[in-house]
Short mmCIF file of C-alpha atoms and ligand atoms in Angstrom, two decimals:
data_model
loop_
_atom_site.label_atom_id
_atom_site.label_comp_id
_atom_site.label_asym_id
_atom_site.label_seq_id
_atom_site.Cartn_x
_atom_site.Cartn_y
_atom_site.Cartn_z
CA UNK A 1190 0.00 0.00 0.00
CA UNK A 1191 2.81 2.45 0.80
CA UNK A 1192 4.15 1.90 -2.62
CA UNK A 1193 0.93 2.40 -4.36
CA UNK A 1194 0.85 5.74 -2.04
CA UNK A 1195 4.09 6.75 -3.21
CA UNK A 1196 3.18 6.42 -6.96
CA UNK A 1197 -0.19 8.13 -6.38
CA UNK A 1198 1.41 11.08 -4.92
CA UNK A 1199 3.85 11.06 -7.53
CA UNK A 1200 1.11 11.33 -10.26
CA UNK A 1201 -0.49 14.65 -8.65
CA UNK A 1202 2.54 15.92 -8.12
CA UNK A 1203 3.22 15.37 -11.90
CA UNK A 1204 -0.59 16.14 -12.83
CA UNK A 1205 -0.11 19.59 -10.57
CA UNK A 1206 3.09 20.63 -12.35
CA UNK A 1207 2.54 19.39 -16.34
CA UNK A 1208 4.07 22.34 -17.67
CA UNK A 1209 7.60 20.58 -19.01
CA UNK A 1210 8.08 23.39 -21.71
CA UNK A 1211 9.31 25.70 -18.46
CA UNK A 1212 13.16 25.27 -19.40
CA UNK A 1213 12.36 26.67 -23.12
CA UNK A 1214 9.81 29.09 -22.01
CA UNK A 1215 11.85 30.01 -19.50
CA UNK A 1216 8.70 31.57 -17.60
CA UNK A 1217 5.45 30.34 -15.70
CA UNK A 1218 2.59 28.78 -17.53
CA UNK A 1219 -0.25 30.74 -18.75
CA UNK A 1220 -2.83 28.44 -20.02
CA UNK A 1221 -6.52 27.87 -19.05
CA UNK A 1222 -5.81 24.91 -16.89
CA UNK A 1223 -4.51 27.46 -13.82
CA UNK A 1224 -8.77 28.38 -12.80
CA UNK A 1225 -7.81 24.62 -11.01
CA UNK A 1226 -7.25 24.50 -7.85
CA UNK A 1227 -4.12 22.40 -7.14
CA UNK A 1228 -5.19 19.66 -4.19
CA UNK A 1229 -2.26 20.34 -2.26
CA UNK A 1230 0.47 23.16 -1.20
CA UNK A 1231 2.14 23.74 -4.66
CA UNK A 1232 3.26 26.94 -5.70
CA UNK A 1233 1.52 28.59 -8.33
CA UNK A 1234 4.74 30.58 -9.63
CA UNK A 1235 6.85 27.46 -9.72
CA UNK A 1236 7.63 27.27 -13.77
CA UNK A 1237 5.95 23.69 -14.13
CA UNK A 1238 3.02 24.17 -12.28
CA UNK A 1239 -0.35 23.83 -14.16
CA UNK A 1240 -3.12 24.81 -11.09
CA UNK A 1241 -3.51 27.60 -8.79
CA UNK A 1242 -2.40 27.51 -5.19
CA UNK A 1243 -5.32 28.25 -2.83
CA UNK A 1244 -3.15 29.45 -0.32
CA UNK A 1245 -1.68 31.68 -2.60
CA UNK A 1246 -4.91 32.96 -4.00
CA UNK A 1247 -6.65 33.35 -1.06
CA UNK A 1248 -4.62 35.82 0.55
CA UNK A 1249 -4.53 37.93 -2.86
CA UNK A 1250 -8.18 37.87 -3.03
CA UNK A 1251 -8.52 39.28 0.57
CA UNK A 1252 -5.92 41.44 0.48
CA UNK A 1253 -7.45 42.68 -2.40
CA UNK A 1254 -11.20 43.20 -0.94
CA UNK A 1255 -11.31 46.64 -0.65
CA UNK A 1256 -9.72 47.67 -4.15
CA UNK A 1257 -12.00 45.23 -5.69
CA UNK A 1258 -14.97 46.86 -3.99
CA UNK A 1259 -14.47 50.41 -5.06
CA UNK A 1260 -14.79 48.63 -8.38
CA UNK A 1261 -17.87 47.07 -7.71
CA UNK A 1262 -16.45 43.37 -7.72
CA UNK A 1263 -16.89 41.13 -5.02
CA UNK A 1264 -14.59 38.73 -4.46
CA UNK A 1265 -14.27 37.20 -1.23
CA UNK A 1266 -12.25 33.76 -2.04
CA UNK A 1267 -15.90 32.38 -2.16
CA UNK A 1268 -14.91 30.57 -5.03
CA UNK A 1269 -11.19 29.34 -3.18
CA UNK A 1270 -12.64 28.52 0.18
CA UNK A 1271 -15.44 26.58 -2.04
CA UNK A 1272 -12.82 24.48 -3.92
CA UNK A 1273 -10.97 23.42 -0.90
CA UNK A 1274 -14.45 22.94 0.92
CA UNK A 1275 -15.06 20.08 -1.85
CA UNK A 1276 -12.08 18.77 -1.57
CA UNK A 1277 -12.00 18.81 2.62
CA UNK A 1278 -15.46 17.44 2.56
CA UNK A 1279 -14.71 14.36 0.40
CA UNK A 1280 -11.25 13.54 1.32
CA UNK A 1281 -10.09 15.63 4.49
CA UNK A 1282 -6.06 14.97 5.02
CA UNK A 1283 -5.98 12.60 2.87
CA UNK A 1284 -5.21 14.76 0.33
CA UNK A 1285 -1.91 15.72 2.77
CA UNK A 1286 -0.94 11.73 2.51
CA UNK A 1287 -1.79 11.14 -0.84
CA UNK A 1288 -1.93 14.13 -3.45
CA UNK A 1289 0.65 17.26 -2.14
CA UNK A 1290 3.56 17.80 -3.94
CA UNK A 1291 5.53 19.47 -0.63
CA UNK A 1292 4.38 16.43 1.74
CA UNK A 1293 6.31 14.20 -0.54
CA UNK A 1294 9.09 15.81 -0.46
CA UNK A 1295 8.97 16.14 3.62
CA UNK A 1296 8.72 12.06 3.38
CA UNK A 1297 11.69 11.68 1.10
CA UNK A 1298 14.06 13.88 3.00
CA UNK A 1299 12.71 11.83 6.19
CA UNK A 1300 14.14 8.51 4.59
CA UNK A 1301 17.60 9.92 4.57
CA UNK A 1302 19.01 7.59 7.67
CA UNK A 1303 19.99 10.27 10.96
CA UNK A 1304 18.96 10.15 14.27
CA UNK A 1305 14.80 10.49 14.29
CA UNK A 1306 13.12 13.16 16.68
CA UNK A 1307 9.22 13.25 17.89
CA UNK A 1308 7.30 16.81 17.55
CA UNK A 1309 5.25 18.07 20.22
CA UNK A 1310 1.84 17.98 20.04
CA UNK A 1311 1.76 21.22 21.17
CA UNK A 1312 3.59 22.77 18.12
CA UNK A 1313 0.52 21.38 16.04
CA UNK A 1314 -1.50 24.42 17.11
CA UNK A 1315 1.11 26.57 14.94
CA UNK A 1316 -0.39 25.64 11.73
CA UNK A 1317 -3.63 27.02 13.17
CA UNK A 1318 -2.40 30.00 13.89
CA UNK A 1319 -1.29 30.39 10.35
CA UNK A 1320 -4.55 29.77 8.98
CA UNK A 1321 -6.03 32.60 10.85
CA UNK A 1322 -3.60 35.12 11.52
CA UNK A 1323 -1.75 35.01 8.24
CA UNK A 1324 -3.44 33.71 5.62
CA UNK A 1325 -6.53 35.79 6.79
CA UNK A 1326 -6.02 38.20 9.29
CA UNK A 1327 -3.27 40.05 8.14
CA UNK A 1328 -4.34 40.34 4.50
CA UNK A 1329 -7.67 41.65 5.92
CA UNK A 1330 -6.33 43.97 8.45
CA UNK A 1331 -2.37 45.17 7.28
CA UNK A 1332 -3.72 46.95 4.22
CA UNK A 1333 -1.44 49.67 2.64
CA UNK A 1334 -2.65 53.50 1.95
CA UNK A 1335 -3.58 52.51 -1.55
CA UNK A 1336 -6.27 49.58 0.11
CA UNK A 1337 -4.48 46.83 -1.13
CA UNK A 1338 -2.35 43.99 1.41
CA UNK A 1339 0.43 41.55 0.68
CA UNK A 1340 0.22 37.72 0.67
CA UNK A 1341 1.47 37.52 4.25
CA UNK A 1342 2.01 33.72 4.53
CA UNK A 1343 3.38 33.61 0.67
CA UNK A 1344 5.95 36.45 1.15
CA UNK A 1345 7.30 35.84 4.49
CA UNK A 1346 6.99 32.12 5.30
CA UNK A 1347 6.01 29.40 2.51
CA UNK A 1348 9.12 27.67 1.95
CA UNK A 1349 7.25 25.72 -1.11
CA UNK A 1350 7.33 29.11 -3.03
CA UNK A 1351 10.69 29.39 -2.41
CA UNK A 1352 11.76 25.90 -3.46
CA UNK A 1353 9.11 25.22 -6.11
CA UNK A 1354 9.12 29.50 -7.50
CA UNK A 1355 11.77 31.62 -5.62
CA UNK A 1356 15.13 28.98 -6.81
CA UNK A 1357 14.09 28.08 -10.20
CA UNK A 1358 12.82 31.13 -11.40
CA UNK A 1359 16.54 32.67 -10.03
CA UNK A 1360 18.06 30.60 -12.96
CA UNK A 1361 15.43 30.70 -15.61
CA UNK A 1362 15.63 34.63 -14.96
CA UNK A 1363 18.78 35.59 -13.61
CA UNK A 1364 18.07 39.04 -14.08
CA UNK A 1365 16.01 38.45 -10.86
CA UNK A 1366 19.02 38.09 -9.16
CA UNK A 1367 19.73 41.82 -8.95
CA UNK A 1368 16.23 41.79 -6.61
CA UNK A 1369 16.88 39.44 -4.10
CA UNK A 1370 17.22 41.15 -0.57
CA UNK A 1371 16.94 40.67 2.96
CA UNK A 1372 13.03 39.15 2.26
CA UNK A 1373 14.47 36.35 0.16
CA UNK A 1374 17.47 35.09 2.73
CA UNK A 1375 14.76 35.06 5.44
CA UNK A 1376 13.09 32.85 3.33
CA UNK A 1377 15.69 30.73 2.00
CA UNK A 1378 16.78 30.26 5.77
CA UNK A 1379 13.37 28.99 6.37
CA UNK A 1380 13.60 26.65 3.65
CA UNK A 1381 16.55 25.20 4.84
CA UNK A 1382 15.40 25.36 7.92
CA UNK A 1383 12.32 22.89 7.25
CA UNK A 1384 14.06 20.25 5.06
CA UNK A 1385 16.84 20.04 7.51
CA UNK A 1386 14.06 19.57 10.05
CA UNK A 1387 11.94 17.20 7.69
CA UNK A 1388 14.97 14.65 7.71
CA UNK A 1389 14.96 14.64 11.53
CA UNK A 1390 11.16 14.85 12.44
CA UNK A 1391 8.16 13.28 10.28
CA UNK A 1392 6.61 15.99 8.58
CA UNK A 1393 7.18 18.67 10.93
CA UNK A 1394 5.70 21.60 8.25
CA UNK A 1395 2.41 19.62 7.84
CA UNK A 1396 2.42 19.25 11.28
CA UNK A 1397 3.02 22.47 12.43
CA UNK A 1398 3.11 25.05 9.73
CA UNK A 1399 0.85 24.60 7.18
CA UNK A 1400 -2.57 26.47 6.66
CA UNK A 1401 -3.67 24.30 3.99
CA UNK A 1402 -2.72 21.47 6.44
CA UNK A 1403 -5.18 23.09 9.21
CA UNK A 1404 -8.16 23.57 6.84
CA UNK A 1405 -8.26 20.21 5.99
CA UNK A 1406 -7.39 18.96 9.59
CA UNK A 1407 -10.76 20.68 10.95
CA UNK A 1408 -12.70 18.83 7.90
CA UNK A 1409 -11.15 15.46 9.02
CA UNK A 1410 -14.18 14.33 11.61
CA UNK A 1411 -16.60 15.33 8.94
CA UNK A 1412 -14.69 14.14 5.72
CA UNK A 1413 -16.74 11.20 3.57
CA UNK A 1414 -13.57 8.83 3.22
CA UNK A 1415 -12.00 8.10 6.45
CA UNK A 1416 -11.04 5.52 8.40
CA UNK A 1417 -13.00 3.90 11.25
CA UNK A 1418 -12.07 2.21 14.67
CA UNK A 1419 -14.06 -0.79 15.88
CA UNK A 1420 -13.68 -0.68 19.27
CA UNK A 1421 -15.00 -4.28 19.93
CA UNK A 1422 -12.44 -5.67 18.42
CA UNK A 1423 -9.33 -2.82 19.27
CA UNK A 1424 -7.28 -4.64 22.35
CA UNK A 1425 -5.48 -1.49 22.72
CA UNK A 1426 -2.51 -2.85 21.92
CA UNK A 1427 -1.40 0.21 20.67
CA UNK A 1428 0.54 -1.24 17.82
CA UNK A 1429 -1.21 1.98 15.29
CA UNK A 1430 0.88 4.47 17.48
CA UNK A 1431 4.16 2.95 16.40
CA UNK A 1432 3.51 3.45 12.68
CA UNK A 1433 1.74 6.50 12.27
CA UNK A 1434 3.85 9.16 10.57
CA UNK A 1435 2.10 11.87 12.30
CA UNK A 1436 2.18 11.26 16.01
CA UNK A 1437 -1.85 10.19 15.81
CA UNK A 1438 -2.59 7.77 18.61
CA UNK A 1439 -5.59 6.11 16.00
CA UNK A 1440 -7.25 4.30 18.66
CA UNK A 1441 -7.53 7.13 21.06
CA UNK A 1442 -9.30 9.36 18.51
CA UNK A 1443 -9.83 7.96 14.86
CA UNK A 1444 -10.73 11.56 14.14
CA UNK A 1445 -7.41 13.26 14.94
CA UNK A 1446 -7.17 16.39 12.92
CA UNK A 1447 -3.33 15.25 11.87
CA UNK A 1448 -4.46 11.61 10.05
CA UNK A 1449 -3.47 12.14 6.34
CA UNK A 1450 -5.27 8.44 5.70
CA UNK A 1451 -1.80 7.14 4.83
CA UNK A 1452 -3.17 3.56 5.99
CA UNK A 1453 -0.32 2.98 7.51
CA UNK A 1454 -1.83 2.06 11.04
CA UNK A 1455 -4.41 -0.56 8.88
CA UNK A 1456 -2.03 -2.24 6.68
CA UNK A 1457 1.03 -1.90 9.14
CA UNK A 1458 0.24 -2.51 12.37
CA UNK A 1459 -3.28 -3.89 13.37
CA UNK A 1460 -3.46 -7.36 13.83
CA UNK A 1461 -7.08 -7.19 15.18
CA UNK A 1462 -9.34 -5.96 12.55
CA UNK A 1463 -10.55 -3.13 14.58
CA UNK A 1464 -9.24 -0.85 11.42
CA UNK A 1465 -11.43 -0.21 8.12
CA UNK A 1466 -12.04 2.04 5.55
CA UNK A 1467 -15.44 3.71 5.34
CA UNK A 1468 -17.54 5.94 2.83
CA UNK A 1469 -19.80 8.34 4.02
CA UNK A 1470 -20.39 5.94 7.17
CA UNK A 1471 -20.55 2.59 5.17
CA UNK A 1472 -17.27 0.34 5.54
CA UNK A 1473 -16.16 -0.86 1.83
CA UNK A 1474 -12.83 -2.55 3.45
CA UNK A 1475 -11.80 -4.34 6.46
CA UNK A 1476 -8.25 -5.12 7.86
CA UNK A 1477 -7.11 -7.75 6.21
CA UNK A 1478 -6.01 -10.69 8.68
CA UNK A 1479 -2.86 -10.83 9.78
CA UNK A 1480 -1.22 -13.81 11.47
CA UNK A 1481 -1.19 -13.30 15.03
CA UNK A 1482 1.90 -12.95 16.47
CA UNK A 1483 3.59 -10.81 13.31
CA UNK A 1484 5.31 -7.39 14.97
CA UNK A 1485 4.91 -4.55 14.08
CA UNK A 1486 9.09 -4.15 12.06
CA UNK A 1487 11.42 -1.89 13.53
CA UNK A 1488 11.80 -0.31 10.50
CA UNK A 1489 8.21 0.95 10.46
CA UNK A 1490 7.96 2.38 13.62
CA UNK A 1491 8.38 6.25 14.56
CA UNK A 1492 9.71 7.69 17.49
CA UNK A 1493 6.33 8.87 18.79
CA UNK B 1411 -25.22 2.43 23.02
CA UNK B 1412 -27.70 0.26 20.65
CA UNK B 1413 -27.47 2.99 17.74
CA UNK B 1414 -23.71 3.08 18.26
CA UNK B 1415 -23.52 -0.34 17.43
CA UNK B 1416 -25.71 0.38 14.70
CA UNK B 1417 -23.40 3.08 13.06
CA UNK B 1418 -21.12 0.44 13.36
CA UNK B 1419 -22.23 -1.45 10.75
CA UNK B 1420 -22.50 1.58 8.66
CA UNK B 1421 -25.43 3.94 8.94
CA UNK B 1422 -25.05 7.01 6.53
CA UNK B 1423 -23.58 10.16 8.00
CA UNK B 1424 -24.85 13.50 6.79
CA UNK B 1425 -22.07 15.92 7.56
CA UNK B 1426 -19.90 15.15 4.27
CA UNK B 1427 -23.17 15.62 2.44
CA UNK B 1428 -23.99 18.85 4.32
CA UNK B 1429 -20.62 20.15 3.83
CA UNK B 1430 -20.35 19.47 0.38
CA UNK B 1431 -23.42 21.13 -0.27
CA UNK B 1432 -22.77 24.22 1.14
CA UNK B 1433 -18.97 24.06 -0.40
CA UNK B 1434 -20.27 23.83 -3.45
CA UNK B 1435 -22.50 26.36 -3.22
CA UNK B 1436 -19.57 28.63 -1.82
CA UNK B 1437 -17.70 28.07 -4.92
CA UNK B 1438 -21.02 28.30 -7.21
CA UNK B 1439 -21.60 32.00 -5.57
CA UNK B 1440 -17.55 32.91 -6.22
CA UNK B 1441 -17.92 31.55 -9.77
CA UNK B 1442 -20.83 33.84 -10.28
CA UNK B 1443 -19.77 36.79 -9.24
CA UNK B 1444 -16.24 36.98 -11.74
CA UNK B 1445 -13.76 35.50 -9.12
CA UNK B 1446 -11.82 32.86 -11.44
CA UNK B 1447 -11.12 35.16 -13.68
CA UNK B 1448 -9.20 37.11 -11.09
CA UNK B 1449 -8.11 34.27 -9.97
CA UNK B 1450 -6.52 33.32 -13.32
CA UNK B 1451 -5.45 36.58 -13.57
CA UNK B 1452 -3.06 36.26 -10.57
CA UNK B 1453 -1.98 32.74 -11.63
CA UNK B 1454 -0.80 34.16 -14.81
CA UNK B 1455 1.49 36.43 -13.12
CA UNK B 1456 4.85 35.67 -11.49
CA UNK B 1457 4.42 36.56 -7.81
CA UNK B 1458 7.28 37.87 -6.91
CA UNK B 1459 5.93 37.95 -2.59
CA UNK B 1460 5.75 34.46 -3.43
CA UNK B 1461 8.68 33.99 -4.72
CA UNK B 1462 10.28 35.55 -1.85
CA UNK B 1463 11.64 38.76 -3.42
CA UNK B 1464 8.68 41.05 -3.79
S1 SF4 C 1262 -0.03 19.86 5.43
FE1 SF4 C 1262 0.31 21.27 3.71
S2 SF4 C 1262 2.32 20.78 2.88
FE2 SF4 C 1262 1.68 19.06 4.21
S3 SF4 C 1262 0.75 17.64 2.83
FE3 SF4 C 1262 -0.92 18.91 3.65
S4 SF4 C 1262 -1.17 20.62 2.20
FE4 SF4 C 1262 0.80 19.60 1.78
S1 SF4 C 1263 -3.68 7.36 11.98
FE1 SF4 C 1263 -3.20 5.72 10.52
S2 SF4 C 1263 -3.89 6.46 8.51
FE2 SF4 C 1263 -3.82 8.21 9.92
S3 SF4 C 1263 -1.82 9.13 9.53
FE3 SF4 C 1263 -1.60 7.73 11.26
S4 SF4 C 1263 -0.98 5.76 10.39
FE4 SF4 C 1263 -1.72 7.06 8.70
#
């Protein structure tokens, strides 16, 4: 299953970012294809990407109200917060374990072999605070004399813009290079900051950074694909905290706003069938039986 | 504790359907008032804030 995962998020991440002309073009694509909204955190000025980023958009759109209302235009991001609301509605985090581009790489970077540290579950509230400080706050309330407002969370924190935009548009354009300032090391330090950090921890900017991350996180309870406990049959072994790559303790709350539906905890670890898959509240698969007395390997566990 | 065994078995649950209503209406209302064209509009652009030297 993790290899079929691993292909599947290849294919968005491919599907997201179709635009292979970039090194000829030598800009961003321009087509129709970019009124999409791109499933997961993926830079909408990155050279191959094909969809629009929601964070992105959002916080343009907002920072944008009051301009676009002396024009008589109202845009409120109904249209972005829509999008995502489909999306969060039918698939929740899963679109975190299976269709984002910048989780990916966060896994990849985690498979390089060093010494493996846990994240508090405290820090998980920072991606919150992202949401609804940065993302919409500021762009609402830091508006400039002319009305408009910056992309607060694009500008001064996403390090997906600057390794999927800020570094490849440097050497497609490297007249851009006479720009770069104090705004652009800030954010390359972040960068590096977060993939050093993403070989060390699990996912620590899904976990703790990401605003895209927290929308879908307070969508997981109500999402129609999820996965379900059965708690006749759960001995509370706790064999699902061991393999979870997010620090979610399944069997304590099956609903836990950090489950990206990775299936690792069913296909893994549970021996007792108390794991399934259900749709809209009917079960379509159950834990396939294991032979009792199979551990959980070393190799699959996380320092949680 | 009888209808939790119930849902159990699988009983439909309304909040996806509830939420995807009223998400799609969201982006139905957006759609109709201009917004992807802005949208597009920005996509077609190279942010430079995003890019980190804006
Ligand atoms: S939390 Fe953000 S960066 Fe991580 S997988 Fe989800 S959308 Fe992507
Ligand atoms: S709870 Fe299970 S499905 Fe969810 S992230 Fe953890 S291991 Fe993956």
């Amino acid at each position: 299953m993790e290899f079929a995962r691993k292909w599947v998020q290849i294919l968005f991440g491919l599907l997201t970012n179709a635009n292979w002309a970039f090194p000829f073009t030598r800009s961003i694509y321009q087509g129709p294809l970019k009124v999409i909204c791109s499933p997961g955190l993926n830079c909408y000025s990155c050279p191959s990407s094909t969809t629009y980023c929601p964070v992105g958009s959002l916080q343009n759109i907002l920072g944008g109200i009051k301009i676009s209302l002396s024009n008589n235009q109202y845009f409120f991001g109904l249209s972005v917060i829509g999008a995502l609301g489909v999306l969060g509605a039918m698939f929740g985090r899963m679109i975190c374990g299976w269709a984002c581009p910048f989780g990916l790489i966060q896994e990849l970077l985690h498979k390089i072999p060093s010494r493996k540290f846990s994240i508090s579950r405290s820090l998980n509230y920072g991606k919150y605070a992202m949401l609804l400080v940065v993302v919409i706050l500021f762009p609402l309330i830091m508006v400039d004399e002319f009305g408009g407002s910056s992309p607060w969370f694009c500008k001064f924190i996403c390090p997906a813009g600057t390794l999927e935009a800020g570094l490849p548009m440097l050497l497609l354009q490297p007249n851009l290079t006479s720009t770069i300032g104090a705004l652009f090391y800030n954010k390359l330090a972040i960068l590096l900051s977060v993939l050093l950090w993403s070989v060390a921890a699990s996912r620590p900017f899904c976990r703790t950074l990401c605003p895209l991350g927290a929308f879908y996180g307070l969508m997981n309870r109500f999402r129609m694909v999820k996965l379900k406990l059965d708690e006749t049959r759960c001995t509370n072994c706790k064999a699902c905290h061991h393999v979870c790559p997010m620090g979610v303790k399944f069997n304590e709350n099956p609903d836990d706003p950090e489950c990206i539906s990775c299936l690792a905890c069913l296909h893994k670890a549970c021996k007792f069938e108390a794991i399934s898959i259900e749709i809209g509240g009917m079960p379509i698969a159950a834990t396939p039986a294991r032979p009792l007395g199979t551990n959980v390997p070393d190799s699959a566990k996380y320092p949680f | 504790m009888a209808s939790e065994r119930k849902k159990g078995r699988g009983q439909i649950r309304k909040a996806p359907f509830i939420l995807l209503t009223v998400s799609t209406l969201l982006w139905i209302v957006g759609a109709a008032s201009g917004e992807p064209s802005r949208v597009l509009e920005q996509a077609w652009q190279v942010c430079l804030s995003c890019i980190g030297i804006g």
